[in-house]
Every structure is written in C-alpha cells, then in structure tokens.
Amino acid sequence: MDSQNTAPTLPPYPHPAGGWGSIKAVGVSVVRDGAPLATVNALRKQNQPGGFACVSCAWAKSSKPKHAEFCENGAKATAWELTDKRAEPDFFAAHTLSELRQWSDLELEGAGRLTEPLRYDPTTDRYQSVSWDEAFAGIGRALAAQRAADPRATVFYASGRASLETSYMYQLLARLYGNNNLPDSSNMCHESTSVALPETIGVPVGTVRLDDFEHTDAIFFFGQNVGVSSPRMLHQLQQARQRNVPIVTFNPLKEVGLVHFANPQSPVQMLTPAETAISTQYLQVRNGGDLAALTGLCKWLIEADDAARAAQTAPVLDHGFVAEHTQGFDAFAAAMRAADWAEIERSSGLTRAALEQAARTYAQARAVLGIYGMGLTQHREGVANVQMVSNLLLLRGNIGRPGAGICPVRGHSNVQGQRTVGITEKPELAPLDKLAELYAFEPPRDKGRNTVATCEGILDGSVRAFVGLGGNFLRATPDTPRLAAAWRKLDLSVQVATRLNFTHVVPGGDTWLLPCLGRIEIDQQAGGPQTVSVEDSTGCFHASDGVADPAAPSIRSEAAIVAAIAKASLPPNARVPWDDWVADYARVRDAIEATWPDVFEGFNQRFRAPGGLPKPNAARERKWETASGKAQFQRPPPFPAETDARVLRLMTLRSDDQFNTSVYSLDDRFRNIWGTRKVLFMHPQDMAARGLADGDMAEVTTAIDDGFLRQLTDLRVVPFDLPRGSVGGYFPECNPLMPVQHHALQSQVPAAKNIPVHVARAAA
Ligand SMILES: Nc1nc2c(c(=O)[nH]1)N[C@H]1C(S)=C(S)[C@@H](COP(=O)(O)OP(=O)(O)OC[C@H]3O[C@@H](n4cnc5c(=O)[nH]c(N)nc54)[C@H](O)[C@@H]3O)O[C@H]1N2
Ligand SMILES: Nc1nc2c(c(=O)[nH]1)N[C@H]1C(S)=C(S)[C@@H](COP(=O)(O)OP(=O)(O)OC[C@H]3O[C@@H](n4cnc5c(=O)[nH]c(N)nc54)[C@H](O)[C@@H]3O)O[C@H]1N2
Ligand SMILES: [Mo]
C-alpha cells in the first residue's frame, strides 16, 4: 500500500504563501475530501460570531472577523472533518489490523469518519462494532479493575482539541480515578514555554494580544512556520509590514510564508504581483543555534550600552525598567560580555555582522514582539531557548506594554485551554484543594506522568491502561517501533477519535475505539444544541457552536463519552453531576468558574465577547508572579556541544498539507515536494561529502548509542537550501529515529528539531 517513494522534483516554489495557490488548494481539498456543500456552508461560519472556532491552529480570532475569517489550512481542516467518507463496520470487517498496520497515515485517515463504537476481536484480528452500552460497561469494568489494582498504572492522554468543558470533565475523571496521569500534546510542544516563562515573567503563557501587532515597531521571529502553522497571523504580519515594521526571522529554512505573502482577501494583491515581503532580514541559523544567536544579540546590546555609558550618549537598554522590574541583570550581563564571538558564530552558523544588524534593528525599535514556535521548544535546550527570548525582551522593557511582548504560537486549537482547566501531570498546577472541596474527595497529590514518562511506562510495563481523548499517541511520540511493540503488552486501550489512525490499529490488550463528534458538528443534548469554548494562543476564550450535521447519528460527543466512562468506572459521587453536565454544558462552565473564580468570573455571561474573553495575565500588567516578585534574567547554559563533524542534526518538519499526523496529501507545495514524504533535505556539500547524489536513497542512523539501532533506509535525498550540518525530514515519518530519552532537559519535550544522525548511502 505504500506509494510514498516516487522521486521528488526540485525547483524552488516561486509563489507567495496565500494568494491564488492557496485558494486553489482549498478547492482541491474540499473536493478531494468530499462533502463540498457541507464544507462551504461551514466555512461561512468559521471563526465568526455564532459559528465555530477553527479546529486547525490556535491563532487569535479577531473581534472584527473578515468575510472569510479562515486560511487555506483552516479550510482544509474543516474539509477533513466534514468529509463524506465513512469508516463503517463493513470497512473493519474487510481489513484485519495486521493489514491496516501496513497502511500509511494518509491511507488510514483516508478511510473517513468513524461511525460506530468498536472493540478489537483478537480471534479474527478485526474490529467489531458494539453498542454504546456494551462499550461503556466493558470499559468501565476494565478501568475499575485496574483502579482497584493500582490507579497509577492508568493514563489519561489528551491531544489538544477537546473543549474547555470536556477537558475539565476529563481531568476530574483522572483525579477521581486516583492519579494525575494527564499527559497531553503540550508535553511534545510548548511545555518548554510552560516551564520557562513562569521562572522569568511569572506566567506560563505569552503576553501578546492581537492589537499589539498594530502598535509594534519590530517583530523577531524564531522557529515558527507562520505560512503553514498559523496562516491567519500572516494578516497581522502583512499589516505590520505595510507600516514598515521590520521582521527579523531566525530559521534554518527559507520558509515561503516567512519570505512573502499575498493576501487572498485583498483583490489588489491577488491581481498584481505586489505581494508583501514578510521578513526584512532572514537569518538561516543552524538548528540548535538559537542559544548562540540570541546570546549574540544580547551581547551586542549590552556592550553597546556599556559604550554609550562611557561616551555619555543615550543608553541602549531600558535601565529604569531593569532596575524597577527585574532581577539577575548583573550576572546575566556579565555572562553575555564574557561570551566569545567566535563561539557564537560557530554555534549559530551566523556571522557577527548579521547578528549585529539584527541587534541594531532591535535597539532602534520602541516596542518589539518576540514570536516563536517548535524551532525553539523542541530541543534539549528548549527551556533555555525560550528564556533567552525573554531575556532579550527584558533588556529594553519589551514586556508589559502595548506593541511589545512574548508570543509563543500554540499548536492545537485548545491545547492552551486544556492546561488552564487542569489537564496537567503537575499537582502544584492543579487546584486540588478546590476540587476536594467542590467534589468531596481526596485528590491524588503525587506527580503524574507526562508524555515522556508515559512512553517510559509503556516501555517498562508500569503503564497498564491508556485512555486517549483524541490524538495519535504512537505516531506523535518518539521511538515508534519500540513503543508500538511495547503497546501490545498493555491490558487496556481506549481511544476516542474522529478518524482512524496508526494508534488505533495497534491493539493494546482489551482495545476499544469510540467515535466522537468534532467541534464543527452540531452537538445535540437533552438541553438542546450545545456550545463549547476554547482558549487561543493569546489567552482569549471563545464560544464555539457546531454548524454541520454529525457524520452519523450514532456518534456521541466527547463530553458525553467522558461522562459515561466516568460513571461506568468510578463509584457514585453525588457531588459530581455528570448527567446534568452533559445535558447542558453551561453547567460545566459554572463548575469551571467555581473552580477558578478569578480567571473565569462571569464565564457564561461573557464568553461570547467579540474577539474572545481575555484571561487575566499578570505579566501584561507588569506584575511578576515569580519567586522574587520581579522579572528574572536567566543565564543560559553552554551552547549545545559540538559533536563529531560527521554527525548531522536532523530537524523534523511539517509539510503544507498535513495537520500533525493527519496527512492530507503527499505534497508539500511550498518546499516543492510532490507525491512523497519519504525525503531527507540536505545541503549539497553535506551530500557530496558522503558521496550522495540527488535522488539517492539514504541510510539515516541515530547517533545516540544506548543499545538500540534506530535507522531509516527509505528516505530519498533532496538537495536543499539549509545550513551545513543540518538535515530535515518529515514528522511523523522520522519519529523512529528519535529516542524517548532525547528530550528538553527541564520540560521533557522531545527534541524533535535536533536529532543527531549519521547519513550514508543506503545499500541497494
Ligand atoms: N497546517 C498546520 N498547522 C498546524 C499544524 C500542522 O501540522 N499543520 N500543527 C499545529 C501544532 S500542534 C503546532 S505545535 C504548530 C507547529 O508550528 P511550528 O511552531 O511552526 O512548528 P514546525 O512546523 O514543526 O517547525 C517550525 C519551524 O522551525 C524551524 N526550525 C527547525 N529547527 C530550528 C531551530 O533549531 N531553530 C530555529 N530558529 N528554527 C528551527 C523549521 O524550519 C520550521 O520552519 O502548528 C499548529 N498548526
Ligand atoms: N518528530 C516530531 N514529533 C512530533 C512533533 C514534531 O514536530 N516532530 N510535533 C509534536 C507536537 S507539537 C504535537 S502537538 C504532537 C501531536 O500529537 P497528537 O495530538 O497526539 O496527534 P494528532 O496528529 O494531532 O492527532 C490526530 C488524530 O486526532 C483525532 N482527532 C481529530 N479531531 C478530533 C476531535 O475533535 N476529537 C477527538 N477525540 N479526536 C480527534 C483523529 O482521530 C486524528 O487521527 O506531535 C508531536 N510529535
Ligand atoms: Mo503542537
């Protein structure tokens, strides 16, 4: 079934992101995924008042939505959810799981929406449909037995799409069950942010809101692929560029969306070639070189300020802010002065002159935004990377005033919100006393399992049962083959999902697959059609109403499924009104407000606010909820060690036609790759040094020796414009190369942007 290895073609993508290419791509995907009418109708209500919050990225939604407030990738995500393809019981009768395990991600999801609850039958190696009652009774029995044996051997994973209401119920289920085992996709994503920022500025999230883009004077962009991952932000960037705001980008790859953009909603730009140039300076930093690059910027600023002081000219730093609001400046400044330019140039792969030019841009701007994504967080030094952005901003008081701030661009459409309502393995971040008071039980107080600890527990057998609220755990996590083999030894696997994926076709003991509604669909409960809510990247809550008919009448909502699992597996607790909550989600919002009265005050009355209801953010007000009560400069660790010159650093990338492990097609039009995802992007000189030519098959071996051979031999080499020593491949195809223990030091985010590898020619 694997058709992914046709030869890729090469010439660079000459067109801007957005523009006609994007309109055409939407049309193609709407037709390809079926249900054009449902999709077109839904698109009219995407990110509109009374409509639904897009299921693709988490970027902020404007209070003045445009006529079509969606991007190409948001439209594709809508089409994907509203497909008219169905994976019905006859599909599962026709295919064994052994057979389905050979299918690609594209083929598995291509089967369409799941419609019936399914249970794996090991005697036939197939899924069989069961009634919802049978499913909940069976799952309830198994979970209760596991709870009696050891409640800490069960984990409750969440992917990041589920609403605030469902997520709240889900974390309560875990805690009533007896653990804090709430790993989520954020553990593979922005957990580096959630660990870094509380130490530096006292909040776990960014400080930027949409209107800051209207007041900023410079934008610094690190490791975020806006044209693919959050395209609606291109509008803010384009408007900033029209005001002549410089945008300085640090990225090993020349990503099309960061180079130029044509606005599909601007007729002038669509009809003329006058697209906006996005980045004014593009620094192709080596992957893993940001610590050094940011050190170069800070060093130049601090030394320029030293020189200004000596010459008695205007200061470069904001000394008033540093004195009043921060701690740790002297030690940080000393470390920056001591940093060696040769080391900075070597580690970053950038010239001193280029870094000085960027530093000057920063110094000349009154208000600066620091924006970043996975290029910073998915590294061994992920937390330090984020803290260096914070340090850079603090030097000139660029946090807590209009047009300035730090902006982590979140992934899943409600991943930030899940954390806000208690999905966390860290007991200190959950309102356990409040939950104890509201629901009259003793919540577990010990640390739970995050994603890496869950992987370790699956490998060593200490995790026995896995409940997944969305996601594709086995494809998204590291060490795919090892983990999939260990998964077979679980006692119980329960997956709640919209479409079939790899995790579902690897049985884990007693195996259940439950079909749920997506957010775009009308969610009819006893109390009428339900509204849900989500939180965007900028900390604003939004209401979301389903607009499309459910994919099948038998499908249930995530909230209903979570409540039914809770009722079937836990002893009754009169204080937890599962049925009332499912009948009317407004009652869950009341419970959320009762749990966090300061954050969710008047939630039901206010959550339809245009542009979203902002969550309180102390750092925005320059109130620093850190240990010292001040914003904290953090000295960075040493730059990543220079490895053996033969070792290359692999970064795993998303194409323009996927949402995480949901692969929409095998094309990546921005990188000019067609019909395959089995490629390895390489610098021509790194290819030549290994005797590799364009189109050769590579043997890629992880250069971490822990007794396991991790190797791929099916990637085709593509010469590419990236720094020497860096190579690129696609996520999730390259995940077998990523060891579980290769993660960010403090946050345990898998270091997916910097995997040391050896590359050679594959044996013919
Ligand atoms: N269409 C679409 N949208 C999505 C997603 C999707 O898969 N498809 N996924 C969603 C999710 S869950 C997330 S987390 C976000 C992810 O969105 P992003 O944060 O954009 O993540 P990636 O696309 O993985 O990588 C980001 C960029 O980092 C660069 N990079 C790699 N290594 C380094 C490095 O060492 N330094 C620097 N400076 N840059 C580096 C890469 O070249 C790439 O351009 O997008 C969300 N939105
Ligand atoms: N090598 C490498 N690995 C990575 C990354 C990387 O850049 N490189 N990125 C990491 C990041 S940032 C993330 S966020 C993770 C993503 O990890 P996950 O969130 O676990 O994976 P997804 O691919 O987003 O999950 C897709 C599945 O979710 C289900 N789904 C879709 N919509 C819904 C819904 O509304 N409800 C429910 N219940 N299910 C739904 C569908 O069945 C679909 O197959 O991957 C991480 N892994
Ligand atoms: Mo993510």
Tab-separated table of N, CA, C and O and ligand atoms in Angstrom, residues 185-186 188-190 374 378 410-412 415 654 660, ligand 3:
chain	number	residue	atom	x	y	z
A	185	SER	N	-0.611	16.675	24.438
A	185	SER	CA	0.258	17.012	23.310
A	185	SER	C	1.159	18.186	23.661
A	185	SER	O	2.249	18.325	23.107
A	186	SER	N	0.733	19.012	24.584
A	186	SER	CA	1.564	20.134	25.004
A	186	SER	C	2.907	19.654	25.553
A	186	SER	O	3.920	20.354	25.439
A	188	MET	N	4.691	17.652	24.156
A	188	MET	CA	5.583	17.456	22.995
A	188	MET	C	5.772	18.769	22.256
A	188	MET	O	6.302	18.796	21.151
A	189	CYS	N	5.314	19.862	22.856
A	189	CYS	CA	5.073	21.054	22.055
A	189	CYS	C	5.555	22.289	22.825
A	189	CYS	O	6.735	22.603	22.808
A	190	HIS	N	4.670	22.950	23.548
A	190	HIS	CA	5.041	24.186	24.244
A	190	HIS	C	5.277	23.999	25.736
A	190	HIS	O	5.286	24.985	26.476
A	374	MET	N	8.016	25.758	17.445
A	374	MET	CA	8.701	24.496	17.735
A	374	MET	C	10.205	24.544	17.464
A	374	MET	O	10.957	23.740	17.995
A	378	GLN	N	11.477	22.471	20.820
A	378	GLN	CA	11.762	21.035	20.664
A	378	GLN	C	13.264	20.782	20.568
A	378	GLN	O	13.775	20.277	19.576
A	410	ARG	N	0.900	28.696	19.829
A	410	ARG	CA	0.485	27.361	20.266
A	410	ARG	C	0.038	26.515	19.094
A	410	ARG	O	-0.253	27.028	18.024
A	411	GLY	N	-0.096	25.222	19.340
A	411	GLY	CA	-0.399	24.287	18.276
A	411	GLY	C	-1.865	23.992	18.132
A	411	GLY	O	-2.604	24.706	17.453
A	412	HIS	N	-2.320	22.940	18.822
A	412	HIS	CA	-3.713	22.532	18.735
A	412	HIS	C	-4.631	23.665	19.180
A	412	HIS	O	-4.284	24.467	20.048
A	415	VAL	N	-5.125	23.606	22.989
A	415	VAL	CA	-4.096	22.989	23.835
A	415	VAL	C	-3.776	23.883	25.034
A	415	VAL	O	-3.574	23.409	26.147
A	654	ARG	N	6.892	19.829	9.436
A	654	ARG	CA	5.538	19.643	8.932
A	654	ARG	C	5.480	20.115	7.480
A	654	ARG	O	6.083	21.134	7.144
A	660	ASN	N	-0.338	17.766	11.870
A	660	ASN	CA	0.353	16.780	12.696
A	660	ASN	C	0.350	15.429	11.991
A	660	ASN	O	0.772	15.345	10.851
B	3	MO	MO	1.813	21.002	18.943
